[in-house]
mmCIF file of C-alpha atoms and ligand atoms in Angstrom:
data_model
loop_
_atom_site.group_PDB
_atom_site.id
_atom_site.type_symbol
_atom_site.label_atom_id
_atom_site.label_comp_id
_atom_site.label_asym_id
_atom_site.label_seq_id
_atom_site.Cartn_x
_atom_site.Cartn_y
_atom_site.Cartn_z
ATOM 1 C CA MET A 1050 153.271 227.445 137.759
ATOM 2 C CA PRO A 1051 150.936 224.656 138.810
ATOM 3 C CA HIS A 1052 152.634 221.734 140.474
ATOM 4 C CA PRO A 1053 153.166 219.020 138.100
ATOM 5 C CA HIS A 1054 151.075 216.524 140.157
ATOM 6 C CA ARG A 1055 148.084 218.954 140.548
ATOM 7 C CA ARG A 1056 147.873 219.439 137.057
ATOM 8 C CA ALA A 1057 147.820 215.866 136.136
ATOM 9 C CA VAL A 1058 145.014 215.279 138.585
ATOM 10 C CA LEU A 1059 143.285 218.190 137.041
ATOM 11 C CA GLY A 1060 143.695 216.684 133.814
ATOM 12 C CA ALA A 1061 142.184 213.304 134.935
ATOM 13 C CA GLY A 1062 139.372 215.212 136.448
ATOM 14 C CA LEU A 1063 138.730 217.264 132.996
ATOM 15 C CA GLY A 1064 138.980 213.848 131.356
ATOM 16 C CA LEU A 1065 136.113 212.153 133.508
ATOM 17 C CA MET A 1066 134.123 215.305 133.062
ATOM 18 C CA ALA A 1067 134.236 214.923 129.300
ATOM 19 C CA ALA A 1068 133.495 211.294 129.465
ATOM 20 C CA ALA A 1069 130.254 212.143 131.389
ATOM 21 C CA THR A 1070 129.423 214.913 129.270
ATOM 22 C CA ALA A 1071 129.937 212.595 126.114
ATOM 23 C CA ARG A 1072 127.599 209.988 127.740
ATOM 24 C CA ALA A 1073 124.850 212.444 128.523
ATOM 25 C CA ASP A 1074 125.253 213.894 124.790
ATOM 26 C CA ALA A 1075 124.801 210.244 123.964
ATOM 27 C CA LEU A 1076 121.295 209.859 125.516
ATOM 28 C CA VAL A 1077 118.513 210.372 123.227
ATOM 29 C CA VAL A 1078 115.473 210.602 125.533
ATOM 30 C CA ARG A 1079 115.098 213.677 127.735
ATOM 31 C CA VAL A 1080 112.573 213.476 130.067
ATOM 32 C CA ASP A 1081 110.830 216.344 131.556
ATOM 33 C CA ASP A 1082 107.879 214.531 133.312
ATOM 34 C CA ALA A 1083 107.805 210.773 134.480
ATOM 35 C CA ARG A 1084 104.783 210.149 132.814
ATOM 36 C CA LEU A 1085 106.942 209.973 129.613
ATOM 37 C CA GLU A 1086 108.335 206.657 130.621
ATOM 38 C CA THR A 1087 104.896 204.813 130.186
ATOM 39 C CA LEU A 1088 105.414 205.688 126.542
ATOM 40 C CA ILE A 1089 109.308 205.481 126.024
ATOM 41 C CA ASP A 1090 111.986 203.572 127.478
ATOM 42 C CA PRO A 1091 114.672 206.186 128.383
ATOM 43 C CA ALA A 1092 117.394 203.895 127.118
ATOM 44 C CA ALA A 1093 115.826 203.414 123.817
ATOM 45 C CA GLU A 1094 117.879 204.090 120.964
ATOM 46 C CA LEU A 1095 117.442 206.258 117.835
ATOM 47 C CA ARG A 1096 118.449 204.168 114.714
ATOM 48 C CA THR A 1097 119.389 205.937 111.370
ATOM 49 C CA LEU A 1098 117.686 204.196 108.398
ATOM 50 C CA VAL A 1099 118.476 206.563 105.504
ATOM 51 C CA ARG A 1100 121.514 208.768 105.462
ATOM 52 C CA ASP A 1101 121.687 210.051 101.917
ATOM 53 C CA GLY A 1102 118.679 212.212 101.286
ATOM 54 C CA ARG A 1103 119.128 216.262 101.039
ATOM 55 C CA TRP A 1104 116.083 217.301 103.112
ATOM 56 C CA CYS A 1105 113.711 214.604 103.965
ATOM 57 C CA GLU A 1106 110.006 215.326 104.810
ATOM 58 C CA GLY A 1107 106.584 214.195 104.890
ATOM 59 C CA PRO A 1108 106.927 210.699 106.298
ATOM 60 C CA CYS A 1109 103.867 208.404 105.657
ATOM 61 C CA TRP A 1110 103.363 204.982 106.790
ATOM 62 C CA ALA A 1111 101.928 203.204 103.680
ATOM 63 C CA PRO A 1112 102.229 199.394 103.695
ATOM 64 C CA ALA A 1113 100.190 199.256 100.463
ATOM 65 C CA LEU A 1114 102.907 201.406 98.762
ATOM 66 C CA GLY A 1115 105.855 199.279 100.113
ATOM 67 C CA GLY A 1116 106.354 200.872 103.712
ATOM 68 C CA LEU A 1117 107.351 204.602 104.616
ATOM 69 C CA VAL A 1118 106.906 206.631 102.016
ATOM 70 C CA PHE A 1119 108.710 210.016 102.268
ATOM 71 C CA SER A 1120 109.854 213.231 100.317
ATOM 72 C CA ASP A 1121 113.128 214.337 99.666
ATOM 73 C CA THR A 1122 112.440 217.745 98.950
ATOM 74 C CA LYS A 1123 115.511 219.160 97.912
ATOM 75 C CA ALA A 1124 116.351 216.256 95.944
ATOM 76 C CA ASN A 1125 113.001 216.406 94.287
ATOM 77 C CA ARG A 1126 111.966 212.725 94.562
ATOM 78 C CA ILE A 1127 109.687 210.541 96.876
ATOM 79 C CA ARG A 1128 110.987 207.395 98.242
ATOM 80 C CA VAL A 1129 109.989 204.341 99.968
ATOM 81 C CA LEU A 1130 111.835 202.713 102.667
ATOM 82 C CA ALA A 1131 110.776 199.134 103.155
ATOM 83 C CA ALA A 1132 110.808 196.971 106.109
ATOM 84 C CA ASP A 1133 114.012 195.278 105.254
ATOM 85 C CA GLY A 1134 115.591 198.736 104.829
ATOM 86 C CA ALA A 1135 115.830 198.915 101.339
ATOM 87 C CA VAL A 1136 115.025 202.447 99.690
ATOM 88 C CA ARG A 1137 113.605 202.799 96.501
ATOM 89 C CA THR A 1138 112.397 205.700 94.312
ATOM 90 C CA PHE A 1139 109.006 206.163 94.238
ATOM 91 C CA ARG A 1140 108.531 209.218 92.431
ATOM 92 C CA ASP A 1141 111.306 211.385 90.380
ATOM 93 C CA PRO A 1142 110.908 214.195 89.716
ATOM 94 C CA ALA A 1143 108.427 214.896 92.336
ATOM 95 C CA ASP A 1144 107.832 218.549 92.000
ATOM 96 C CA ASN A 1145 109.610 219.429 95.500
ATOM 97 C CA SER A 1146 107.226 217.548 97.270
ATOM 98 C CA ASN A 1147 106.708 218.037 101.149
ATOM 99 C CA GLY A 1148 103.992 216.591 103.351
ATOM 100 C CA ASN A 1149 102.552 213.317 102.593
ATOM 101 C CA ALA A 1150 99.199 211.716 103.873
ATOM 102 C CA LEU A 1151 96.898 208.976 103.190
ATOM 103 C CA ASP A 1152 93.293 209.786 102.423
ATOM 104 C CA GLY A 1153 90.283 207.778 103.630
ATOM 105 C CA GLN A 1154 90.670 205.143 100.714
ATOM 106 C CA GLY A 1155 94.512 204.798 101.339
ATOM 107 C CA ARG A 1156 95.414 207.000 98.252
ATOM 108 C CA LEU A 1157 98.493 209.082 98.872
ATOM 109 C CA VAL A 1158 98.227 212.802 99.145
ATOM 110 C CA THR A 1159 101.080 215.031 98.484
ATOM 111 C CA CYS A 1160 101.926 218.699 98.757
ATOM 112 C CA GLU A 1161 104.160 220.024 95.971
ATOM 113 C CA HIS A 1162 106.225 223.322 96.226
ATOM 114 C CA ARG A 1163 107.114 223.455 92.445
ATOM 115 C CA THR A 1164 103.736 223.362 91.287
ATOM 116 C CA ARG A 1165 102.206 225.050 94.524
ATOM 117 C CA ARG A 1166 99.394 222.238 94.664
ATOM 118 C CA VAL A 1167 98.046 219.160 96.434
ATOM 119 C CA VAL A 1168 97.789 215.908 94.460
ATOM 120 C CA ARG A 1169 96.207 212.524 95.034
ATOM 121 C CA ARG A 1170 98.010 209.417 93.493
ATOM 122 C CA GLU A 1171 95.209 207.138 92.223
ATOM 123 C CA PRO A 1172 95.918 203.407 92.008
ATOM 124 C CA ASP A 1173 97.152 203.411 88.485
ATOM 125 C CA GLY A 1174 99.790 205.994 89.327
ATOM 126 C CA ALA A 1175 97.890 208.889 87.919
ATOM 127 C CA LEU A 1176 97.820 212.301 89.635
ATOM 128 C CA THR A 1177 94.624 214.056 90.594
ATOM 129 C CA VAL A 1178 95.009 217.633 91.477
ATOM 130 C CA LEU A 1179 92.916 218.284 94.526
ATOM 131 C CA ALA A 1180 94.006 221.960 95.182
ATOM 132 C CA ASP A 1181 96.170 224.417 93.228
ATOM 133 C CA SER A 1182 94.357 227.880 93.882
ATOM 134 C CA TYR A 1183 92.233 229.780 96.034
ATOM 135 C CA GLY A 1184 90.023 232.668 95.118
ATOM 136 C CA GLY A 1185 91.235 232.216 91.547
ATOM 137 C CA ARG A 1186 94.979 232.800 92.569
ATOM 138 C CA PRO A 1187 97.672 230.186 92.915
ATOM 139 C CA LEU A 1188 98.451 228.904 96.271
ATOM 140 C CA ASN A 1189 101.453 229.913 98.010
ATOM 141 C CA SER A 1190 103.307 226.424 98.326
ATOM 142 C CA PRO A 1191 101.187 223.551 100.261
ATOM 143 C CA ASN A 1192 103.328 222.311 102.958
ATOM 144 C CA ASP A 1193 101.432 219.215 104.944
ATOM 145 C CA ALA A 1194 98.292 217.626 104.754
ATOM 146 C CA VAL A 1195 96.282 215.498 107.061
ATOM 147 C CA LEU A 1196 93.000 213.476 106.855
ATOM 148 C CA GLY A 1197 90.409 215.141 108.703
ATOM 149 C CA PRO A 1198 87.641 213.470 111.334
ATOM 150 C CA ASP A 1199 85.186 214.812 108.375
ATOM 151 C CA GLY A 1200 87.063 212.650 105.693
ATOM 152 C CA ALA A 1201 88.392 215.777 103.984
ATOM 153 C CA ILE A 1202 92.004 216.398 103.448
ATOM 154 C CA TRP A 1203 93.185 219.660 105.263
ATOM 155 C CA PHE A 1204 96.498 221.154 104.477
ATOM 156 C CA THR A 1205 98.604 224.468 105.122
ATOM 157 C CA ASP A 1206 99.862 226.808 102.860
ATOM 158 C CA PRO A 1207 102.908 228.734 104.157
ATOM 159 C CA VAL A 1208 105.332 230.483 101.799
ATOM 160 C CA PHE A 1209 108.443 228.398 102.367
ATOM 161 C CA GLY A 1210 108.406 226.794 98.975
ATOM 162 C CA ILE A 1211 108.504 230.137 97.123
ATOM 163 C CA THR A 1212 111.046 231.964 99.179
ATOM 164 C CA GLN A 1213 113.606 229.094 99.231
ATOM 165 C CA PRO A 1214 115.021 228.309 95.927
ATOM 166 C CA GLU A 1215 116.115 224.764 96.704
ATOM 167 C CA GLU A 1216 112.692 223.855 97.659
ATOM 168 C CA GLY A 1217 110.653 225.164 94.898
ATOM 169 C CA ILE A 1218 110.545 228.081 92.494
ATOM 170 C CA LEU A 1219 110.960 231.768 93.751
ATOM 171 C CA ALA A 1220 107.672 233.771 93.442
ATOM 172 C CA GLU A 1221 105.774 236.534 95.315
ATOM 173 C CA PRO A 1222 102.748 235.102 97.222
ATOM 174 C CA ALA A 1223 99.483 235.318 95.295
ATOM 175 C CA GLN A 1224 97.486 234.934 98.534
ATOM 176 C CA ALA A 1225 96.995 237.797 100.825
ATOM 177 C CA ALA A 1226 97.361 235.277 103.693
ATOM 178 C CA ARG A 1227 98.918 232.134 104.786
ATOM 179 C CA ARG A 1228 95.919 229.759 105.428
ATOM 180 C CA VAL A 1229 94.784 226.477 106.662
ATOM 181 C CA TYR A 1230 92.489 224.852 103.911
ATOM 182 C CA ARG A 1231 90.074 222.129 103.710
ATOM 183 C CA ILE A 1232 89.526 220.203 100.349
ATOM 184 C CA ALA A 1233 85.700 219.524 100.159
ATOM 185 C CA ALA A 1234 86.163 217.755 96.476
ATOM 186 C CA PRO A 1235 88.903 218.122 94.103
ATOM 187 C CA GLY A 1236 89.173 221.805 92.994
ATOM 188 C CA ALA A 1237 86.702 222.812 95.832
ATOM 189 C CA VAL A 1238 89.063 224.398 98.673
ATOM 190 C CA GLN A 1239 87.802 226.083 101.725
ATOM 191 C CA ALA A 1240 89.787 228.611 103.773
ATOM 192 C CA MET A 1241 89.330 227.418 107.394
ATOM 193 C CA THR A 1242 91.690 229.826 109.137
ATOM 194 C CA GLU A 1243 94.204 232.776 108.583
ATOM 195 C CA ALA A 1244 95.212 233.269 112.241
ATOM 196 C CA VAL A 1245 98.576 231.534 111.667
ATOM 197 C CA ASP A 1246 101.400 233.520 110.528
ATOM 198 C CA GLN A 1247 103.209 230.660 108.599
ATOM 199 C CA PRO A 1248 100.939 227.555 109.031
ATOM 200 C CA ASN A 1249 103.099 224.264 108.796
ATOM 201 C CA GLY A 1250 102.547 220.921 110.591
ATOM 202 C CA LEU A 1251 98.988 220.067 111.549
ATOM 203 C CA ALA A 1252 97.194 217.250 113.214
ATOM 204 C CA PHE A 1253 93.585 216.546 114.872
ATOM 205 C CA ALA A 1254 92.957 215.342 118.177
ATOM 206 C CA PRO A 1255 91.602 211.788 118.145
ATOM 207 C CA ASP A 1256 88.132 213.024 118.967
ATOM 208 C CA GLY A 1257 88.643 215.560 116.167
ATOM 209 C CA ARG A 1258 87.443 218.255 118.199
ATOM 210 C CA ARG A 1259 90.820 220.042 118.237
ATOM 211 C CA LEU A 1260 93.225 221.071 115.393
ATOM 212 C CA TYR A 1261 96.892 221.559 116.359
ATOM 213 C CA VAL A 1262 98.892 223.759 113.791
ATOM 214 C CA SER A 1263 102.614 224.650 113.871
ATOM 215 C CA ASP A 1264 103.245 228.462 113.407
ATOM 216 C CA SER A 1265 106.645 228.490 111.947
ATOM 217 C CA GLY A 1266 106.678 232.267 111.389
ATOM 218 C CA ALA A 1267 109.936 232.719 113.280
ATOM 219 C CA ALA A 1268 111.589 230.914 110.253
ATOM 220 C CA LEU A 1269 111.369 234.179 108.219
ATOM 221 C CA ASN A 1270 110.923 236.750 110.778
ATOM 222 C CA PRO A 1271 112.966 236.858 114.094
ATOM 223 C CA GLU A 1272 110.034 238.249 115.765
ATOM 224 C CA GLY A 1273 107.710 235.887 114.254
ATOM 225 C CA ALA A 1274 105.843 232.941 116.054
ATOM 226 C CA ARG A 1275 107.477 229.751 117.242
ATOM 227 C CA ALA A 1276 104.573 228.089 118.627
ATOM 228 C CA ILE A 1277 101.901 225.291 118.318
ATOM 229 C CA LEU A 1278 98.393 226.621 118.210
ATOM 230 C CA ALA A 1279 95.203 224.564 119.146
ATOM 231 C CA PHE A 1280 91.875 225.403 117.483
ATOM 232 C CA PRO A 1281 88.586 224.062 118.661
ATOM 233 C CA VAL A 1282 86.538 222.437 115.940
ATOM 234 C CA ALA A 1283 82.923 222.933 116.036
ATOM 235 C CA ALA A 1284 80.360 220.206 114.962
ATOM 236 C CA ASP A 1285 80.116 221.619 111.608
ATOM 237 C CA GLY A 1286 83.884 221.737 111.093
ATOM 238 C CA ALA A 1287 84.423 225.367 111.572
ATOM 239 C CA LEU A 1288 87.451 226.322 113.615
ATOM 240 C CA GLY A 1289 87.307 228.544 116.713
ATOM 241 C CA PRO A 1290 89.978 231.040 117.952
ATOM 242 C CA PRO A 1291 93.087 229.546 118.606
ATOM 243 C CA ALA A 1292 94.842 229.261 121.790
ATOM 244 C CA THR A 1293 98.876 228.803 122.192
ATOM 245 C CA PHE A 1294 99.241 225.131 123.154
ATOM 246 C CA ALA A 1295 103.241 225.210 123.222
ATOM 247 C CA GLU A 1296 105.680 227.744 122.861
ATOM 248 C CA ILE A 1297 109.024 226.449 121.223
ATOM 249 C CA GLU A 1298 111.951 228.501 122.668
ATOM 250 C CA ALA A 1299 114.324 227.719 119.717
ATOM 251 C CA GLY A 1300 113.956 227.099 115.876
ATOM 252 C CA VAL A 1301 110.140 226.588 114.761
ATOM 253 C CA PRO A 1302 107.993 223.788 115.125
ATOM 254 C CA ASP A 1303 107.343 221.681 111.803
ATOM 255 C CA GLY A 1304 105.589 218.559 111.472
ATOM 256 C CA LEU A 1305 102.907 217.432 114.042
ATOM 257 C CA LYS A 1306 101.195 214.021 115.018
ATOM 258 C CA VAL A 1307 98.959 213.132 117.637
ATOM 259 C CA ASP A 1308 98.674 209.547 119.159
ATOM 260 C CA ALA A 1309 95.712 207.635 119.987
ATOM 261 C CA ALA A 1310 96.145 208.995 123.584
ATOM 262 C CA GLY A 1311 95.994 212.442 122.239
ATOM 263 C CA ARG A 1312 99.681 213.199 123.083
ATOM 264 C CA VAL A 1313 101.170 215.696 120.664
ATOM 265 C CA TYR A 1314 104.400 215.037 119.076
ATOM 266 C CA ALA A 1315 106.199 218.138 117.201
ATOM 267 C CA ALA A 1316 109.276 217.915 114.939
ATOM 268 C CA CYS A 1317 111.634 220.884 116.095
ATOM 269 C CA VAL A 1318 115.178 222.139 116.045
ATOM 270 C CA ASP A 1319 116.168 219.726 118.961
ATOM 271 C CA GLY A 1320 114.166 216.579 118.114
ATOM 272 C CA VAL A 1321 110.577 215.318 118.527
ATOM 273 C CA ARG A 1322 108.944 217.002 121.686
ATOM 274 C CA ILE A 1323 106.096 215.320 123.151
ATOM 275 C CA PHE A 1324 103.044 216.845 124.937
ATOM 276 C CA LEU A 1325 100.141 215.782 126.897
ATOM 277 C CA PRO A 1326 97.047 217.206 125.540
ATOM 278 C CA ASP A 1327 96.753 219.799 128.441
ATOM 279 C CA GLY A 1328 100.180 221.071 127.232
ATOM 280 C CA THR A 1329 102.434 219.483 129.763
ATOM 281 C CA ARG A 1330 105.927 218.871 128.553
ATOM 282 C CA LEU A 1331 106.555 215.067 128.569
ATOM 283 C CA GLY A 1332 110.048 215.117 127.187
ATOM 284 C CA ARG A 1333 111.881 214.957 124.060
ATOM 285 C CA ILE A 1334 113.501 212.539 121.645
ATOM 286 C CA ALA A 1335 116.761 214.174 120.546
ATOM 287 C CA THR A 1336 117.869 214.104 116.881
ATOM 288 C CA PRO A 1337 121.534 215.006 115.665
ATOM 289 C CA THR A 1338 120.141 217.344 113.140
ATOM 290 C CA ALA A 1339 116.824 219.441 113.275
ATOM 291 C CA ALA A 1340 113.846 217.129 112.866
ATOM 292 C CA ALA A 1341 111.377 218.175 110.301
ATOM 293 C CA ASN A 1342 108.566 215.878 110.461
ATOM 294 C CA LEU A 1343 107.266 212.370 111.959
ATOM 295 C CA ALA A 1344 105.045 209.241 111.171
ATOM 296 C CA PHE A 1345 103.700 206.406 113.317
ATOM 297 C CA GLY A 1346 104.419 203.277 111.450
ATOM 298 C CA GLY A 1347 105.654 199.664 111.571
ATOM 299 C CA SER A 1348 103.657 196.518 111.590
ATOM 300 C CA ASP A 1349 102.252 197.616 115.371
ATOM 301 C CA GLY A 1350 102.209 201.456 114.743
ATOM 302 C CA ARG A 1351 104.474 201.893 117.381
ATOM 303 C CA ARG A 1352 107.476 202.849 115.336
ATOM 304 C CA LEU A 1353 108.048 206.610 115.177
ATOM 305 C CA PHE A 1354 109.851 207.580 111.882
ATOM 306 C CA ILE A 1355 111.527 210.860 112.055
ATOM 307 C CA THR A 1356 112.925 212.895 109.042
ATOM 308 C CA ALA A 1357 115.787 215.181 110.146
ATOM 309 C CA ALA A 1358 117.703 216.920 107.408
ATOM 310 C CA GLY A 1359 119.044 214.147 105.014
ATOM 311 C CA ASN A 1360 118.104 211.354 107.545
ATOM 312 C CA VAL A 1361 115.324 209.139 108.305
ATOM 313 C CA HIS A 1362 115.299 207.747 111.803
ATOM 314 C CA ALA A 1363 113.409 205.342 113.467
ATOM 315 C CA PHE A 1364 112.612 205.054 117.292
ATOM 316 C CA ASP A 1365 110.466 202.284 118.887
ATOM 317 C CA LEU A 1366 107.960 203.381 121.367
ATOM 318 C CA ARG A 1367 106.782 200.991 124.266
ATOM 319 C CA GLY A 1368 104.298 198.261 123.126
HETATM 320 MG MG1 LIG B 2868 106.305 221.124 107.310
#
C-alpha cells in the first residue's frame, strides 16, 4: 500500500501533468519549421464564427455577395457570413453544394452533388450550367473548383456525392474515371487528367505553372491515396505527369489553397497544414474537428477562414 504522503505527492504531480497537457492541447499552432513564424503568430487564436452548420464546405470570400459564402452541404444550403458576424441564407435548397469559387468576372461558381453539375450564378441570381456531363454521360459529383491562370474554371469530380446519402443522391458512377476537368465554355468540358484516384481540393501555384490536387482515395479505400499531388502545367495548359508533393499520414487531404508566396494550405483531419513550395512542412493550424476546406479573406486578405464539420473558424495570419 503506498504511503499516504507519497500518494498525495503523486496525485499533485499528475495534476500538474494534466494541466500542462491541457495547455498544450489548447495551442492551436503547431510549428514544424521556424519559418512558419514569419506567417503566423504561434500564440494566435482560432475563433469560431459559425457553429450551427451540419457539414460546412466551399468557403469563398465574396465581398460583393456580402462576405464569406460557404456551403452547408448536408443541410443543403449556401449561407453568407458577414463582417459583423451575422449569417444569412444565400441559397436554399442548394443541391447539396460543395466547393465554391469566383470566376474572372466575380461570379460565384458552385459545385453541386445532387445535380452532379457545376453552375455559375449570374448577377440576377439565375444559374447557368457550366458542366453536367462528359462524353455524353453524367459527371460523378463535382467537388471543388478554382479559377485557372488561363481564366477558365477547373474542377474535380470524385464520387463522394454519389456514395454518401447525406451529401447527394446515391448512384453508380457513369464515368470510367475520376478526373480533373477544365471548362472551356459553358457545356464544353475538357478532361485534364485521370491520374488521381479521388481528386478533391485543387489550387494553382501563383505563376500558374503548377496545379496541386488532393487525392482523397483513402476515404473510400484503406489502401487508397492520402496525398497532395503536384502537376506541371505546360504553356498550352496541358498537365504533365504528377509528382507526390505531400503524403498525409492520417485522414485524407481535402480543400487546398495557395498564397501569394506559393505556400500550400491543405485542409486535413487534424487542421490546416501549411507547406513551402518545395514540400517542407511548416506546421499546422489545429482544428477541433476535421478541416474540410479553407479560404483567404477579410479586408486585407490575411484572414484564413476554415470550414470544419459544422463550424466556420477564422484565424488571422500575420500582416
Ligand atoms: Mg472537397
